[in-house]
CSV table of C-alpha atoms in Angstrom, one decimal:
chain,number,residue,atom,x,y,z
B,1,MET,CA,0.0,0.0,0.0
B,2,SER,CA,1.5,3.3,-1.0
B,3,PRO,CA,1.8,6.1,1.6
B,4,LEU,CA,-1.2,8.4,1.8
B,5,ARG,CA,-1.4,11.9,3.2
B,6,THR,CA,-3.7,12.3,6.1
B,7,PRO,CA,-6.2,15.1,6.1
B,8,VAL,CA,-5.7,16.4,9.6
B,9,ALA,CA,-4.3,19.9,10.1
B,10,ALA,CA,-0.7,20.4,9.2
B,11,ALA,CA,0.3,20.9,12.8
B,12,PRO,CA,-1.5,21.0,16.1
B,13,ALA,CA,-3.3,24.2,16.9
B,14,ALA,CA,-3.2,25.8,20.3
B,15,GLY,CA,-5.2,23.6,22.7
B,16,ALA,CA,-5.1,20.6,20.2
B,17,GLU,CA,-3.4,17.2,20.4
B,18,ILE,CA,-2.8,15.0,17.4
B,19,GLU,CA,-1.9,11.5,18.5
B,20,LEU,CA,-1.5,8.0,17.2
B,21,LYS,CA,-2.1,5.4,19.9
B,22,LEU,CA,-0.7,1.8,19.7
B,23,ALA,CA,-1.3,-1.1,22.0
B,24,LEU,CA,1.6,-3.5,22.7
B,25,PRO,CA,0.1,-7.1,22.5
B,26,ALA,CA,3.3,-8.7,23.6
B,27,GLY,CA,3.5,-6.5,26.7
B,28,GLY,CA,6.5,-4.4,27.8
B,29,GLY,CA,9.7,-4.9,29.8
B,30,ALA,CA,13.4,-4.7,29.1
B,31,ALA,CA,13.1,-6.7,25.8
B,32,LEU,CA,10.7,-4.1,24.4
B,33,LEU,CA,13.0,-1.2,25.3
B,34,ARG,CA,15.9,-3.0,23.5
B,35,LYS,CA,13.7,-3.4,20.4
B,36,LEU,CA,12.7,0.2,20.5
B,37,ALA,CA,16.3,1.3,20.9
B,38,ALA,CA,17.1,-0.4,17.6
B,39,VAL,CA,14.5,1.7,15.7
B,40,PRO,CA,16.6,4.0,13.4
B,41,ALA,CA,14.7,7.1,14.4
B,42,LEU,CA,15.4,6.5,18.1
B,43,ALA,CA,18.9,5.2,17.9
B,44,ARG,CA,20.6,8.5,18.8
B,45,VAL,CA,17.9,9.9,21.1
B,46,ALA,CA,18.3,9.6,24.8
B,47,PRO,CA,14.9,8.8,26.5
B,48,VAL,CA,13.6,10.5,29.6
B,49,ARG,CA,11.8,8.5,32.3
B,50,GLN,CA,9.0,9.7,34.6
B,51,GLN,CA,6.6,8.1,37.1
B,52,LEU,CA,3.1,9.3,36.5
B,53,HIS,CA,0.1,9.0,38.9
B,54,ASN,CA,-3.2,10.2,37.6
B,55,GLN,CA,-6.6,10.7,39.3
B,56,TYR,CA,-9.6,11.0,37.0
B,57,PHE,CA,-12.8,12.8,37.9
B,58,ASP,CA,-16.4,12.8,36.8
B,59,THR,CA,-19.9,13.2,38.1
B,60,PRO,CA,-21.8,10.2,39.5
B,61,ALA,CA,-23.8,10.2,36.2
B,62,GLN,CA,-20.5,10.4,34.2
B,63,ASP,CA,-21.6,13.6,32.4
B,64,LEU,CA,-18.1,14.3,31.2
B,65,ARG,CA,-17.7,10.9,29.7
B,66,ALA,CA,-21.0,11.2,28.0
B,67,ARG,CA,-19.8,14.4,26.3
B,68,ARG,CA,-16.4,12.8,25.4
B,69,ALA,CA,-14.4,14.8,27.9
B,70,ALA,CA,-11.9,13.7,30.5
B,71,LEU,CA,-10.6,15.5,33.6
B,72,ARG,CA,-7.5,14.4,35.6
B,73,LEU,CA,-4.9,15.5,38.1
B,74,ARG,CA,-1.4,14.2,37.3
B,75,ARG,CA,1.6,13.9,39.6
B,76,VAL,CA,4.9,13.8,37.7
B,77,GLN,CA,8.0,12.5,39.3
B,78,GLY,CA,11.5,12.1,37.8
B,79,ALA,CA,13.6,13.6,35.0
B,80,GLY,CA,15.4,15.7,37.6
B,81,ALA,CA,12.4,18.0,38.0
B,82,GLY,CA,11.2,16.8,41.5
B,83,GLU,CA,7.4,16.5,41.9
B,84,GLN,CA,4.9,18.4,39.8
B,85,TRP,CA,1.1,18.5,39.6
B,86,LEU,CA,-0.8,19.1,36.4
B,87,GLN,CA,-4.6,19.6,35.9
B,88,THR,CA,-5.7,18.5,32.4
B,89,LEU,CA,-9.0,18.7,30.6
B,90,LYS,CA,-9.3,16.7,27.3
B,91,THR,CA,-12.1,16.7,24.8
B,92,ALA,CA,-12.6,14.6,21.7
B,93,ASP,CA,-15.0,14.4,18.7
B,94,ALA,CA,-17.1,11.4,17.8
B,95,GLU,CA,-14.6,9.8,15.4
B,96,LEU,CA,-13.2,6.4,16.3
B,97,SER,CA,-9.6,5.9,15.3
B,98,ALA,CA,-6.1,5.2,16.7
B,99,LEU,CA,-5.3,8.5,15.0
B,100,SER,CA,-7.0,11.2,17.1
B,101,GLN,CA,-7.3,14.9,17.3
B,102,ARG,CA,-8.3,16.0,20.7
B,103,GLY,CA,-8.6,19.2,22.6
B,104,GLU,CA,-6.2,19.5,25.6
B,105,TRP,CA,-5.9,22.2,28.2
B,106,GLU,CA,-3.2,21.6,30.8
B,107,THR,CA,-2.3,23.8,33.8
B,108,PRO,CA,0.3,23.4,36.6
B,109,VAL,CA,-1.5,23.3,40.0
B,110,PRO,CA,0.0,23.3,43.5
B,111,GLY,CA,-1.1,19.9,44.7
B,112,PRO,CA,-3.6,17.0,44.6
B,113,ALA,CA,-6.8,19.0,44.5
B,114,LEU,CA,-8.8,20.3,41.6
B,115,GLN,CA,-8.5,24.1,41.0
B,116,PRO,CA,-11.9,25.4,39.9
B,117,LYS,CA,-10.4,28.7,38.6
B,118,ALA,CA,-8.0,26.9,36.3
B,119,LEU,CA,-10.8,24.7,35.1
B,120,ARG,CA,-13.1,27.6,34.3
B,121,ALA,CA,-10.3,29.2,32.2
B,122,ALA,CA,-10.4,26.3,29.7
B,123,PRO,CA,-12.8,27.4,26.9
B,124,PRO,CA,-14.6,24.0,26.6
B,125,TRP,CA,-15.4,23.9,30.3
B,126,ARG,CA,-17.6,27.0,30.0
B,127,ARG,CA,-19.6,25.1,27.3
B,128,LEU,CA,-19.7,21.9,29.3
B,129,ASP,CA,-20.7,23.5,32.6
B,130,PRO,CA,-22.2,27.0,32.1
B,131,ASP,CA,-23.9,27.1,35.5
B,132,GLY,CA,-21.3,25.2,37.7
B,133,THR,CA,-23.5,22.2,38.2
B,134,LEU,CA,-20.9,19.7,37.0
B,135,LEU,CA,-18.1,21.2,38.9
B,136,ALA,CA,-20.0,20.8,42.2
B,137,ALA,CA,-20.7,17.2,41.5
B,138,LEU,CA,-17.2,16.0,40.5
B,139,GLN,CA,-15.7,13.1,42.4
B,140,PRO,CA,-12.7,10.7,42.0
B,141,CYS,CA,-13.4,7.7,39.6
B,142,PHE,CA,-10.2,5.7,39.1
B,143,THR,CA,-6.5,6.1,39.0
B,144,THR,CA,-3.6,5.1,36.7
B,145,ASP,CA,0.0,4.6,37.7
B,146,PHE,CA,2.7,4.0,35.0
B,147,GLU,CA,6.3,4.6,34.0
B,148,ARG,CA,6.6,6.8,30.9
B,149,THR,CA,9.7,6.5,28.8
B,150,CYS,CA,9.7,9.4,26.4
B,151,TRP,CA,11.7,10.3,23.3
B,152,THR,CA,11.5,13.7,21.6
B,153,LEU,CA,12.4,13.4,17.9
B,154,HIS,CA,13.4,16.3,15.7
B,155,GLN,CA,13.2,15.2,12.0
B,156,ARG,CA,13.6,16.9,8.6
B,157,GLY,CA,11.2,19.5,7.5
B,158,GLY,CA,10.6,20.8,11.0
B,159,VAL,CA,8.8,17.6,12.2
B,160,VAL,CA,8.8,17.2,16.0
B,161,ILE,CA,7.2,14.0,17.5
B,162,GLU,CA,7.1,12.9,21.1
B,163,LEU,CA,7.1,9.2,21.5
B,164,ALA,CA,5.9,7.9,24.9
B,165,LEU,CA,6.1,4.3,26.1
B,166,ASP,CA,3.7,3.8,29.0
B,167,GLN,CA,3.9,0.7,31.2
B,168,GLY,CA,1.9,0.3,34.4
B,169,ARG,CA,-1.7,-0.3,35.7
B,170,ILE,CA,-5.2,1.1,35.8
B,171,HIS,CA,-7.0,0.8,39.2
B,172,ALA,CA,-10.7,1.0,39.6
B,173,GLY,CA,-13.2,-0.4,42.1
B,174,GLY,CA,-10.8,-2.9,43.5
B,175,CYS,CA,-9.8,-4.2,40.0
B,176,SER,CA,-6.7,-3.4,38.0
B,177,ALA,CA,-5.6,-3.9,34.4
B,178,PRO,CA,-2.2,-3.5,32.6
B,179,ILE,CA,-1.1,-0.5,30.6
B,180,ALA,CA,1.3,-1.3,27.8
B,181,GLU,CA,1.1,1.2,24.9
B,182,LEU,CA,2.9,3.7,22.7
B,183,GLU,CA,1.6,7.2,22.1
B,184,LEU,CA,3.0,9.2,19.2
B,185,GLU,CA,2.1,12.8,19.6
B,186,LEU,CA,2.7,15.3,16.8
B,187,LEU,CA,4.3,18.6,18.1
B,188,ALA,CA,5.1,20.0,14.7
B,189,GLY,CA,4.8,18.9,11.1
B,190,PRO,CA,2.3,16.9,9.0
B,191,PRO,CA,0.4,13.9,10.5
B,192,GLU,CA,1.8,11.5,8.0
B,193,ALA,CA,5.1,11.8,9.9
B,194,LEU,CA,3.4,9.8,12.7
B,195,PHE,CA,2.7,7.0,10.3
B,196,ARG,CA,6.2,7.0,9.0
B,197,LEU,CA,7.6,6.6,12.6
B,198,ALA,CA,4.9,4.0,13.5
B,199,ALA,CA,5.9,2.0,10.4
B,200,GLN,CA,9.5,1.9,11.6
B,201,ILE,CA,8.4,0.7,15.0
B,202,ALA,CA,5.9,-1.9,13.7
B,203,ARG,CA,8.7,-3.6,11.7
B,204,ARG,CA,10.4,-4.5,15.0
B,205,VAL,CA,7.7,-4.4,17.7
B,206,PRO,CA,4.2,-6.0,17.5
B,207,VAL,CA,1.6,-3.3,17.8
B,208,LEU,CA,-2.2,-3.0,17.5
B,209,PRO,CA,-4.0,0.3,16.7
B,210,LEU,CA,-5.9,1.5,19.8
B,211,SER,CA,-8.7,4.0,19.8
B,212,ALA,CA,-9.6,3.8,23.5
B,213,SER,CA,-7.9,6.3,25.8
B,214,LYS,CA,-6.7,5.5,29.3
B,215,ALA,CA,-9.8,7.4,30.5
B,216,GLN,CA,-12.1,5.2,28.5
B,217,ARG,CA,-10.4,2.1,29.6
B,218,GLY,CA,-10.6,3.2,33.2
B,219,PHE,CA,-14.3,3.8,33.1
B,220,ALA,CA,-14.8,0.4,31.4
B,221,LEU,CA,-12.7,-1.3,34.1
B,222,ALA,CA,-14.8,0.3,36.8
B,223,GLN,CA,-18.0,-1.1,35.2
B,224,GLY,CA,-16.5,-4.5,34.6
B,225,LEU,CA,-16.6,-4.0,30.8
B,226,LEU,CA,-13.0,-3.6,29.9
B,227,ASP,CA,-12.9,-6.7,27.6
B,228,ALA,CA,-16.6,-6.7,26.7
B,229,PRO,CA,-17.3,-7.5,23.1
B,230,ARG,CA,-17.5,-4.3,21.0
B,231,ARG,CA,-20.7,-4.5,18.9
B,232,ALA,CA,-21.7,-2.5,15.9
B,233,ARG,CA,-22.4,1.1,16.6
B,234,PRO,CA,-23.5,2.7,13.3
B,235,PRO,CA,-22.0,6.2,13.2
B,236,VAL,CA,-24.0,9.3,13.7
B,237,LEU,CA,-24.2,10.6,10.2
B,238,GLY,CA,-25.7,14.0,11.2
B,239,ALA,CA,-25.5,16.6,8.5
B,240,ARG,CA,-22.7,14.9,6.5
B,241,ARG,CA,-23.2,16.0,2.9
B,242,LEU,CA,-20.0,14.8,1.3
B,243,LEU,CA,-19.7,11.2,0.2
B,244,GLN,CA,-16.0,11.1,1.4
B,245,ASP,CA,-17.0,12.2,4.9
B,246,LEU,CA,-19.8,9.6,5.0
B,247,ALA,CA,-17.3,6.9,3.9
B,248,ALA,CA,-14.8,7.9,6.5
B,249,ALA,CA,-17.5,7.6,9.2
B,250,LEU,CA,-18.7,4.2,8.0
B,251,LEU,CA,-15.3,2.7,7.4
B,252,GLY,CA,-13.8,4.2,10.6
B,253,GLU,CA,-16.5,2.7,12.8
B,254,THR,CA,-16.4,-0.7,11.3
B,255,PHE,CA,-12.7,-0.9,11.5
B,256,ASP,CA,-12.7,0.2,15.1
B,257,GLN,CA,-15.1,-2.6,15.9
B,258,PHE,CA,-12.7,-5.1,14.4
B,259,CYS,CA,-9.6,-3.7,16.2
B,260,THR,CA,-11.3,-3.2,19.6
B,261,ASN,CA,-12.3,-6.9,19.6
B,262,LEU,CA,-8.9,-8.0,18.6
B,263,HIS,CA,-7.5,-6.1,21.6
B,264,GLY,CA,-10.0,-7.8,23.9
B,265,LEU,CA,-8.9,-11.2,22.5
B,266,LEU,CA,-5.5,-10.7,24.0
B,267,ASP,CA,-6.7,-11.3,27.5
B,268,ALA,CA,-10.3,-12.7,27.4
B,269,ASP,CA,-11.6,-16.0,26.2
B,270,HIS,CA,-15.3,-15.0,25.5
B,271,PRO,CA,-16.4,-16.5,22.1
B,272,GLU,CA,-18.3,-13.3,21.4
B,273,LEU,CA,-15.1,-11.4,21.0
B,274,VAL,CA,-14.2,-13.6,18.1
B,275,HIS,CA,-17.7,-13.3,16.6
B,276,GLN,CA,-17.7,-9.5,16.9
B,277,ALA,CA,-14.2,-9.2,15.5
B,278,ARG,CA,-15.3,-11.1,12.4
B,279,VAL,CA,-18.6,-9.1,12.2
B,280,GLY,CA,-16.5,-5.9,12.3
B,281,TRP,CA,-14.3,-7.2,9.5
B,282,ARG,CA,-17.3,-8.2,7.4
B,283,ARG,CA,-18.9,-4.8,8.0
B,284,TRP,CA,-15.6,-3.1,7.0
B,285,ARG,CA,-15.4,-5.2,3.7
B,286,SER,CA,-19.1,-4.5,3.0
B,287,ALA,CA,-18.7,-0.7,3.6
B,288,LEU,CA,-15.5,-0.7,1.4
B,289,ARG,CA,-17.3,-2.4,-1.5
B,290,LEU,CA,-20.2,0.1,-1.0
B,291,CYS,CA,-18.1,3.3,-1.0
B,292,LEU,CA,-14.9,2.6,-3.0
B,293,PRO,CA,-16.4,2.6,-6.5
B,294,ASP,CA,-17.5,6.2,-6.0
B,295,LEU,CA,-14.2,7.6,-4.5
B,296,SER,CA,-10.9,8.5,-6.1
B,297,LEU,CA,-8.7,6.3,-3.9
B,298,PRO,CA,-6.7,3.2,-4.6
B,299,GLN,CA,-8.0,-0.1,-3.4
B,300,PRO,CA,-6.4,-0.9,0.0
B,301,THR,CA,-4.6,-4.2,0.5
B,302,TRP,CA,-4.0,-6.3,3.6
B,303,PRO,CA,-1.9,-9.4,2.8
B,304,GLY,CA,-0.3,-9.3,6.3
B,305,LEU,CA,-3.8,-9.8,7.9
B,306,GLU,CA,-4.7,-13.0,5.9
B,307,PRO,CA,-3.1,-15.4,8.5
B,308,LEU,CA,-5.0,-13.8,11.3
B,309,LEU,CA,-8.2,-13.7,9.4
B,310,GLY,CA,-7.9,-17.4,8.6
B,311,LEU,CA,-7.3,-18.3,12.2
B,312,LEU,CA,-10.2,-16.2,13.4
B,313,GLY,CA,-12.5,-18.0,11.0
B,314,GLU,CA,-11.4,-21.4,12.2
B,315,LEU,CA,-11.8,-20.4,15.8
B,316,ARG,CA,-15.3,-19.1,15.2
B,317,ASP,CA,-16.3,-22.4,13.6
B,318,LEU,CA,-15.1,-24.3,16.7
B,319,ASP,CA,-16.7,-21.8,19.0
B,320,VAL,CA,-20.1,-22.1,17.2
B,321,ALA,CA,-19.9,-25.9,17.3
B,322,CYS,CA,-19.0,-25.9,21.1
B,323,THR,CA,-21.6,-23.3,22.2
B,324,GLN,CA,-24.5,-23.8,19.7
B,325,THR,CA,-24.5,-26.7,17.3
B,326,LEU,CA,-23.4,-29.5,19.6
B,327,PRO,CA,-25.5,-28.5,22.6
B,328,ALA,CA,-28.6,-28.2,20.4
B,329,ALA,CA,-28.0,-31.7,18.8
B,330,GLN,CA,-26.9,-33.6,22.0
B,331,GLY,CA,-30.4,-34.7,23.1
B,332,ALA,CA,-31.4,-36.1,19.7
B,333,TYR,CA,-28.2,-38.1,19.4
B,334,VAL,CA,-27.9,-39.4,23.0
B,335,ASP,CA,-31.6,-40.4,23.4
B,336,GLY,CA,-31.0,-42.0,26.8
B,337,SER,CA,-28.1,-44.2,25.8
B,338,PRO,CA,-25.1,-44.2,28.1
B,339,THR,CA,-22.8,-45.3,25.3
B,340,ARG,CA,-24.0,-42.5,23.0
B,341,ALA,CA,-23.6,-40.1,25.9
B,342,ALA,CA,-20.0,-41.1,26.4
B,343,ASP,CA,-19.3,-40.7,22.7
B,344,TRP,CA,-20.8,-37.3,22.6
B,345,GLU,CA,-18.9,-36.2,25.7
B,346,ARG,CA,-15.6,-37.2,24.1
B,347,THR,CA,-16.6,-35.3,20.9
B,348,ALA,CA,-17.4,-32.2,22.9
B,349,GLN,CA,-14.1,-32.3,24.8
B,350,ALA,CA,-12.2,-32.7,21.5
B,351,PHE,CA,-13.9,-29.6,20.2
B,352,GLN,CA,-13.2,-27.6,23.3
B,353,GLN,CA,-9.5,-28.6,23.3
B,354,ALA,CA,-9.2,-27.7,19.6
B,355,ALA,CA,-10.8,-24.3,20.3
B,356,ALA,CA,-8.3,-23.6,23.2
B,357,VAL,CA,-5.4,-24.4,20.9
B,358,GLN,CA,-6.8,-22.3,18.2
B,359,ARG,CA,-7.3,-19.3,20.6
B,360,LYS,CA,-3.7,-19.5,21.5
B,361,ALA,CA,-2.8,-19.4,17.8
B,362,VAL,CA,-4.9,-16.3,17.3
B,363,ARG,CA,-3.1,-14.6,20.2
B,364,LEU,CA,0.3,-15.5,18.7
B,365,ALA,CA,-0.8,-14.0,15.4
B,366,LEU,CA,-1.8,-10.8,17.1
B,367,GLN,CA,1.8,-10.6,18.3
B,368,GLU,CA,3.3,-10.9,14.8
B,369,PRO,CA,4.8,-7.6,13.5
B,370,MET,CA,3.1,-8.1,10.1
B,371,THR,CA,-0.3,-8.0,11.7
B,372,GLY,CA,0.3,-4.5,13.2
B,373,GLN,CA,1.9,-3.3,10.0
B,374,ALA,CA,-1.2,-4.3,8.0
B,375,LEU,CA,-3.6,-2.7,10.5
B,376,LEU,CA,-1.6,0.5,10.6
B,377,GLY,CA,-1.8,0.7,6.8
B,378,LEU,CA,-5.5,0.5,7.0
B,379,VAL,CA,-5.7,3.2,9.7
B,380,GLN,CA,-3.7,5.5,7.4
B,381,TRP,CA,-5.9,4.7,4.4
B,382,ILE,CA,-9.1,5.5,6.4
B,383,ALA,CA,-7.6,8.8,7.6
B,384,ALA,CA,-7.1,9.8,4.0
B,385,LEU,CA,-10.8,9.4,3.1
B,386,PRO,CA,-12.0,12.9,3.8
B,387,GLN,CA,-9.7,14.3,1.1
B,388,ALA,CA,-10.8,11.7,-1.6
B,389,ALA,CA,-13.0,13.5,-4.1
B,390,PRO,CA,-16.0,11.5,-5.3
B,391,ALA,CA,-15.9,10.3,-8.9
B,392,THR,CA,-19.3,11.8,-9.5
B,393,PRO,CA,-20.5,14.4,-6.9
B,394,ARG,CA,-24.0,13.8,-5.7
B,395,PRO,CA,-26.0,14.1,-2.5
B,396,ALA,CA,-25.2,11.5,0.1
B,397,ARG,CA,-28.9,10.6,0.5
B,398,HIS,CA,-29.4,9.9,-3.2
B,399,TRP,CA,-26.2,7.9,-3.3
B,400,ALA,CA,-27.2,5.8,-0.3
B,401,ARG,CA,-30.7,5.0,-1.7
B,402,GLN,CA,-29.4,4.1,-5.1
B,403,ARG,CA,-26.6,1.8,-3.8
B,404,THR,CA,-29.0,0.1,-1.4
B,405,GLU,CA,-31.7,-0.6,-4.0
B,406,ARG,CA,-29.1,-2.0,-6.4
B,407,LEU,CA,-27.8,-4.4,-3.7
B,408,HIS,CA,-31.3,-5.4,-2.8
B,409,GLN,CA,-32.0,-6.4,-6.5
B,410,ARG,CA,-28.7,-8.4,-6.6
B,411,TRP,CA,-29.7,-10.3,-3.5
B,412,LYS,CA,-33.2,-11.1,-4.7
B,413,LYS,CA,-31.8,-12.4,-8.0
B,414,ALA,CA,-29.3,-14.6,-6.2
B,415,GLN,CA,-32.0,-15.9,-3.9
B,416,ARG,CA,-34.2,-16.9,-6.8
B,417,LYS,CA,-31.3,-18.8,-8.4
B,418,ALA,CA,-30.2,-20.6,-5.2
B,419,SER,CA,-30.5,-24.3,-5.8
B,420,ASP,CA,-27.5,-25.9,-4.1
B,421,PRO,CA,-25.3,-25.2,-1.1
B,422,ALA,CA,-22.8,-23.1,-3.1
B,423,SER,CA,-25.5,-20.8,-4.5
B,424,LEU,CA,-27.2,-20.6,-1.1
B,425,HIS,CA,-23.9,-19.4,0.4
B,426,ARG,CA,-23.5,-16.7,-2.3
B,427,ALA,CA,-27.1,-15.5,-1.6
B,428,ARG,CA,-26.3,-15.5,2.1
B,429,LEU,CA,-23.3,-13.3,1.6
B,430,LEU,CA,-25.3,-10.8,-0.4
B,431,ALA,CA,-28.0,-10.9,2.4
B,432,LYS,CA,-25.3,-10.0,4.9
B,433,ARG,CA,-24.1,-7.1,2.8
B,434,LEU,CA,-27.6,-5.8,2.4
B,435,ARG,CA,-28.2,-6.0,6.1
B,436,TYR,CA,-25.0,-4.2,7.0
B,437,THR,CA,-25.7,-1.5,4.4
B,438,ILE,CA,-29.2,-0.8,5.7
B,439,GLU,CA,-28.0,-0.7,9.3
B,440,ALA,CA,-25.2,1.7,8.5
B,441,LEU,CA,-27.2,4.1,6.2
B,442,GLN,CA,-30.5,3.9,8.0
B,443,PRO,CA,-30.9,7.7,8.6
B,444,LEU,CA,-30.5,8.2,4.9
B,445,LEU,CA,-32.9,5.5,3.7
B,446,PRO,CA,-36.7,5.3,3.4
B,447,GLY,CA,-38.7,3.3,5.9
B,448,ALA,CA,-39.4,0.5,3.4
B,449,THR,CA,-35.8,-0.7,3.6
B,450,GLN,CA,-36.5,-2.0,7.1
B,451,ARG,CA,-38.6,-4.7,5.5
B,452,TRP,CA,-35.7,-5.6,3.3
B,453,HIS,CA,-33.5,-5.7,6.4
B,454,ALA,CA,-35.8,-8.2,8.2
B,455,GLN,CA,-36.0,-10.4,5.1
B,456,ALA,CA,-32.2,-10.4,4.6
B,457,LEU,CA,-31.6,-11.2,8.3
B,458,GLN,CA,-34.0,-14.1,8.2
B,459,ALA,CA,-32.4,-15.6,5.1
B,460,GLN,CA,-28.9,-15.1,6.6
B,461,GLU,CA,-29.7,-16.8,9.8
B,462,GLN,CA,-31.5,-19.7,8.1
B,463,VAL,CA,-28.6,-20.5,5.7
B,464,GLY,CA,-26.2,-19.8,8.5
B,465,ARG,CA,-27.6,-22.6,10.6
B,466,LEU,CA,-27.2,-25.0,7.7
B,467,ARG,CA,-23.6,-24.0,7.3
B,468,ASP,CA,-23.0,-24.4,11.0
B,469,VAL,CA,-24.2,-28.0,11.0
B,470,HIS,CA,-22.2,-28.8,7.8
B,471,MET,CA,-19.1,-27.3,9.5
B,472,ALA,CA,-19.6,-29.3,12.7
B,473,ALA,CA,-19.7,-32.5,10.7
B,474,LEU,CA,-16.5,-31.6,8.9
B,475,LEU,CA,-14.7,-30.7,12.1
B,476,ALA,CA,-15.9,-33.8,13.9
B,477,ALA,CA,-14.4,-36.0,11.2
B,478,ARG,CA,-11.2,-33.9,11.3
B,479,LEU,CA,-11.0,-34.3,15.1
B,480,GLN,CA,-11.5,-38.1,14.7
B,481,ALA,CA,-14.8,-38.2,16.6
B,482,PRO,CA,-16.6,-41.5,16.8
B,483,ALA,CA,-17.9,-42.5,13.4
B,484,GLU,CA,-21.5,-42.7,14.7
B,485,VAL,CA,-21.3,-39.0,15.8
B,486,VAL,CA,-19.9,-37.9,12.4
B,487,ALA,CA,-22.6,-39.8,10.6
B,488,PHE,CA,-25.3,-38.3,12.8
B,489,LEU,CA,-24.1,-34.7,12.1
B,490,ARG,CA,-23.8,-35.4,8.4
B,491,GLY,CA,-27.4,-36.7,8.4
B,492,MET,CA,-28.6,-33.5,10.3
B,493,ALA,CA,-26.8,-31.4,7.7
B,494,ALA,CA,-28.4,-33.2,4.8
B,495,ALA,CA,-31.9,-32.9,6.3
B,496,TRP,CA,-31.5,-29.2,7.1
B,497,GLU,CA,-30.1,-28.6,3.6
B,498,GLN,CA,-33.2,-30.1,2.0
B,499,THR,CA,-35.5,-28.0,4.3
B,500,VAL,CA,-33.7,-24.8,3.3
B,501,LEU,CA,-33.7,-25.6,-0.4
B,502,THR,CA,-37.5,-26.4,-0.2
B,503,GLU,CA,-38.3,-23.1,1.6
B,504,GLU,CA,-36.2,-21.1,-0.9
B,505,ALA,CA,-38.0,-22.7,-3.8
B,506,VAL,CA,-41.4,-21.9,-2.2
B,507,ASP,CA,-40.3,-18.3,-1.6
């Protein structure tokens, strides 16, 4: 993928912070510092180390969080400067990306207490709290403690970047979670300089793009939702009139769903994380096919992601068999027979063991440098979308309706021609694309498309169940399950296939 210029301001304005945030899936430690020291851009730059303690504040109703603002008090120790306290207010827009542009207002304060006068001096606070109600209700929420290793890089063309390695913990409500991330903050120069440096790092250190700030992760930890599956949240389209802005919102949200669930998979075993990661990727591909023909941008590529995507698909098949297909079929197979019950139990255990091995393989793939390089390339490609002129300028609403109607016609045609498992699968894929498109573009579409959505969802789920039974039979044979179990699952698949084909013919 060729480098793309990102459409953010050429340099941060006063009160603004342009930052690229990267999680470190392999963790930190001395080995990580050695790898970073070998990055050419850092080779001759002496790092500065500091110990940072941060207390975050919000109202009991989390009004600041709801308005995408964060307020903290920070104690800085080290670097020969003694102890210093800083009060910081941050704001952010609704975009979801590892590359962010946030408002930041930081003020030195005398100690570990909020200073209302300094807070009121920040322009956004006057908009957030015009009557002082929020200020009166603020209370401590959670803390973070970490060591920051910081490099300040001066590069050609007046580029200045601050690279910070943060390693430590978040503490909230008696729980804690690790911090291991890199923050690349642009102090001067164009934003593509951040991607050039990130690409150097990603060749040596495994990274994952991370959109969640420490504040967002702290609130999630306090609520027991830190590794919760990230489901689709169709973007707020608002008054977007330009196709390229609409595309940036759609593709940014779907890609964030994919990356956030990948991050959750590093530490949590919940099968829904795998499912939602794959949903995010399918939604990304669907949005890409929807938007790309009408934009003047090259097709993005992701060869470095193919191993991970294959592993995720295999893990999802095993998870579905373990949690859905096998439990649903158990009673019909066992039918009161102790011998059959023992065979089924051995089969279920083989599936569970295979899923555990596959989950480890996914985590190892997330720690491969090529995975982070591919993800970073897509982050940069999405960031360039707002500057991509549409091939044929037209109102976003008209474009959305035309594209959705065309996709609906393609699906209905494929559905009418479905006469075997292969053609059923092709129709199912089109049903998914239609469903994702209607969900994403709903504010721009007429109400009639909700009927299409319900029809596509029903068709997708019906053929999906058929595929799940087929896959369970294939996996059972591969895992050398008892022959009677394999034959039973194959019989179920054949019966279900006949039912689906008959219903399709009737429809």
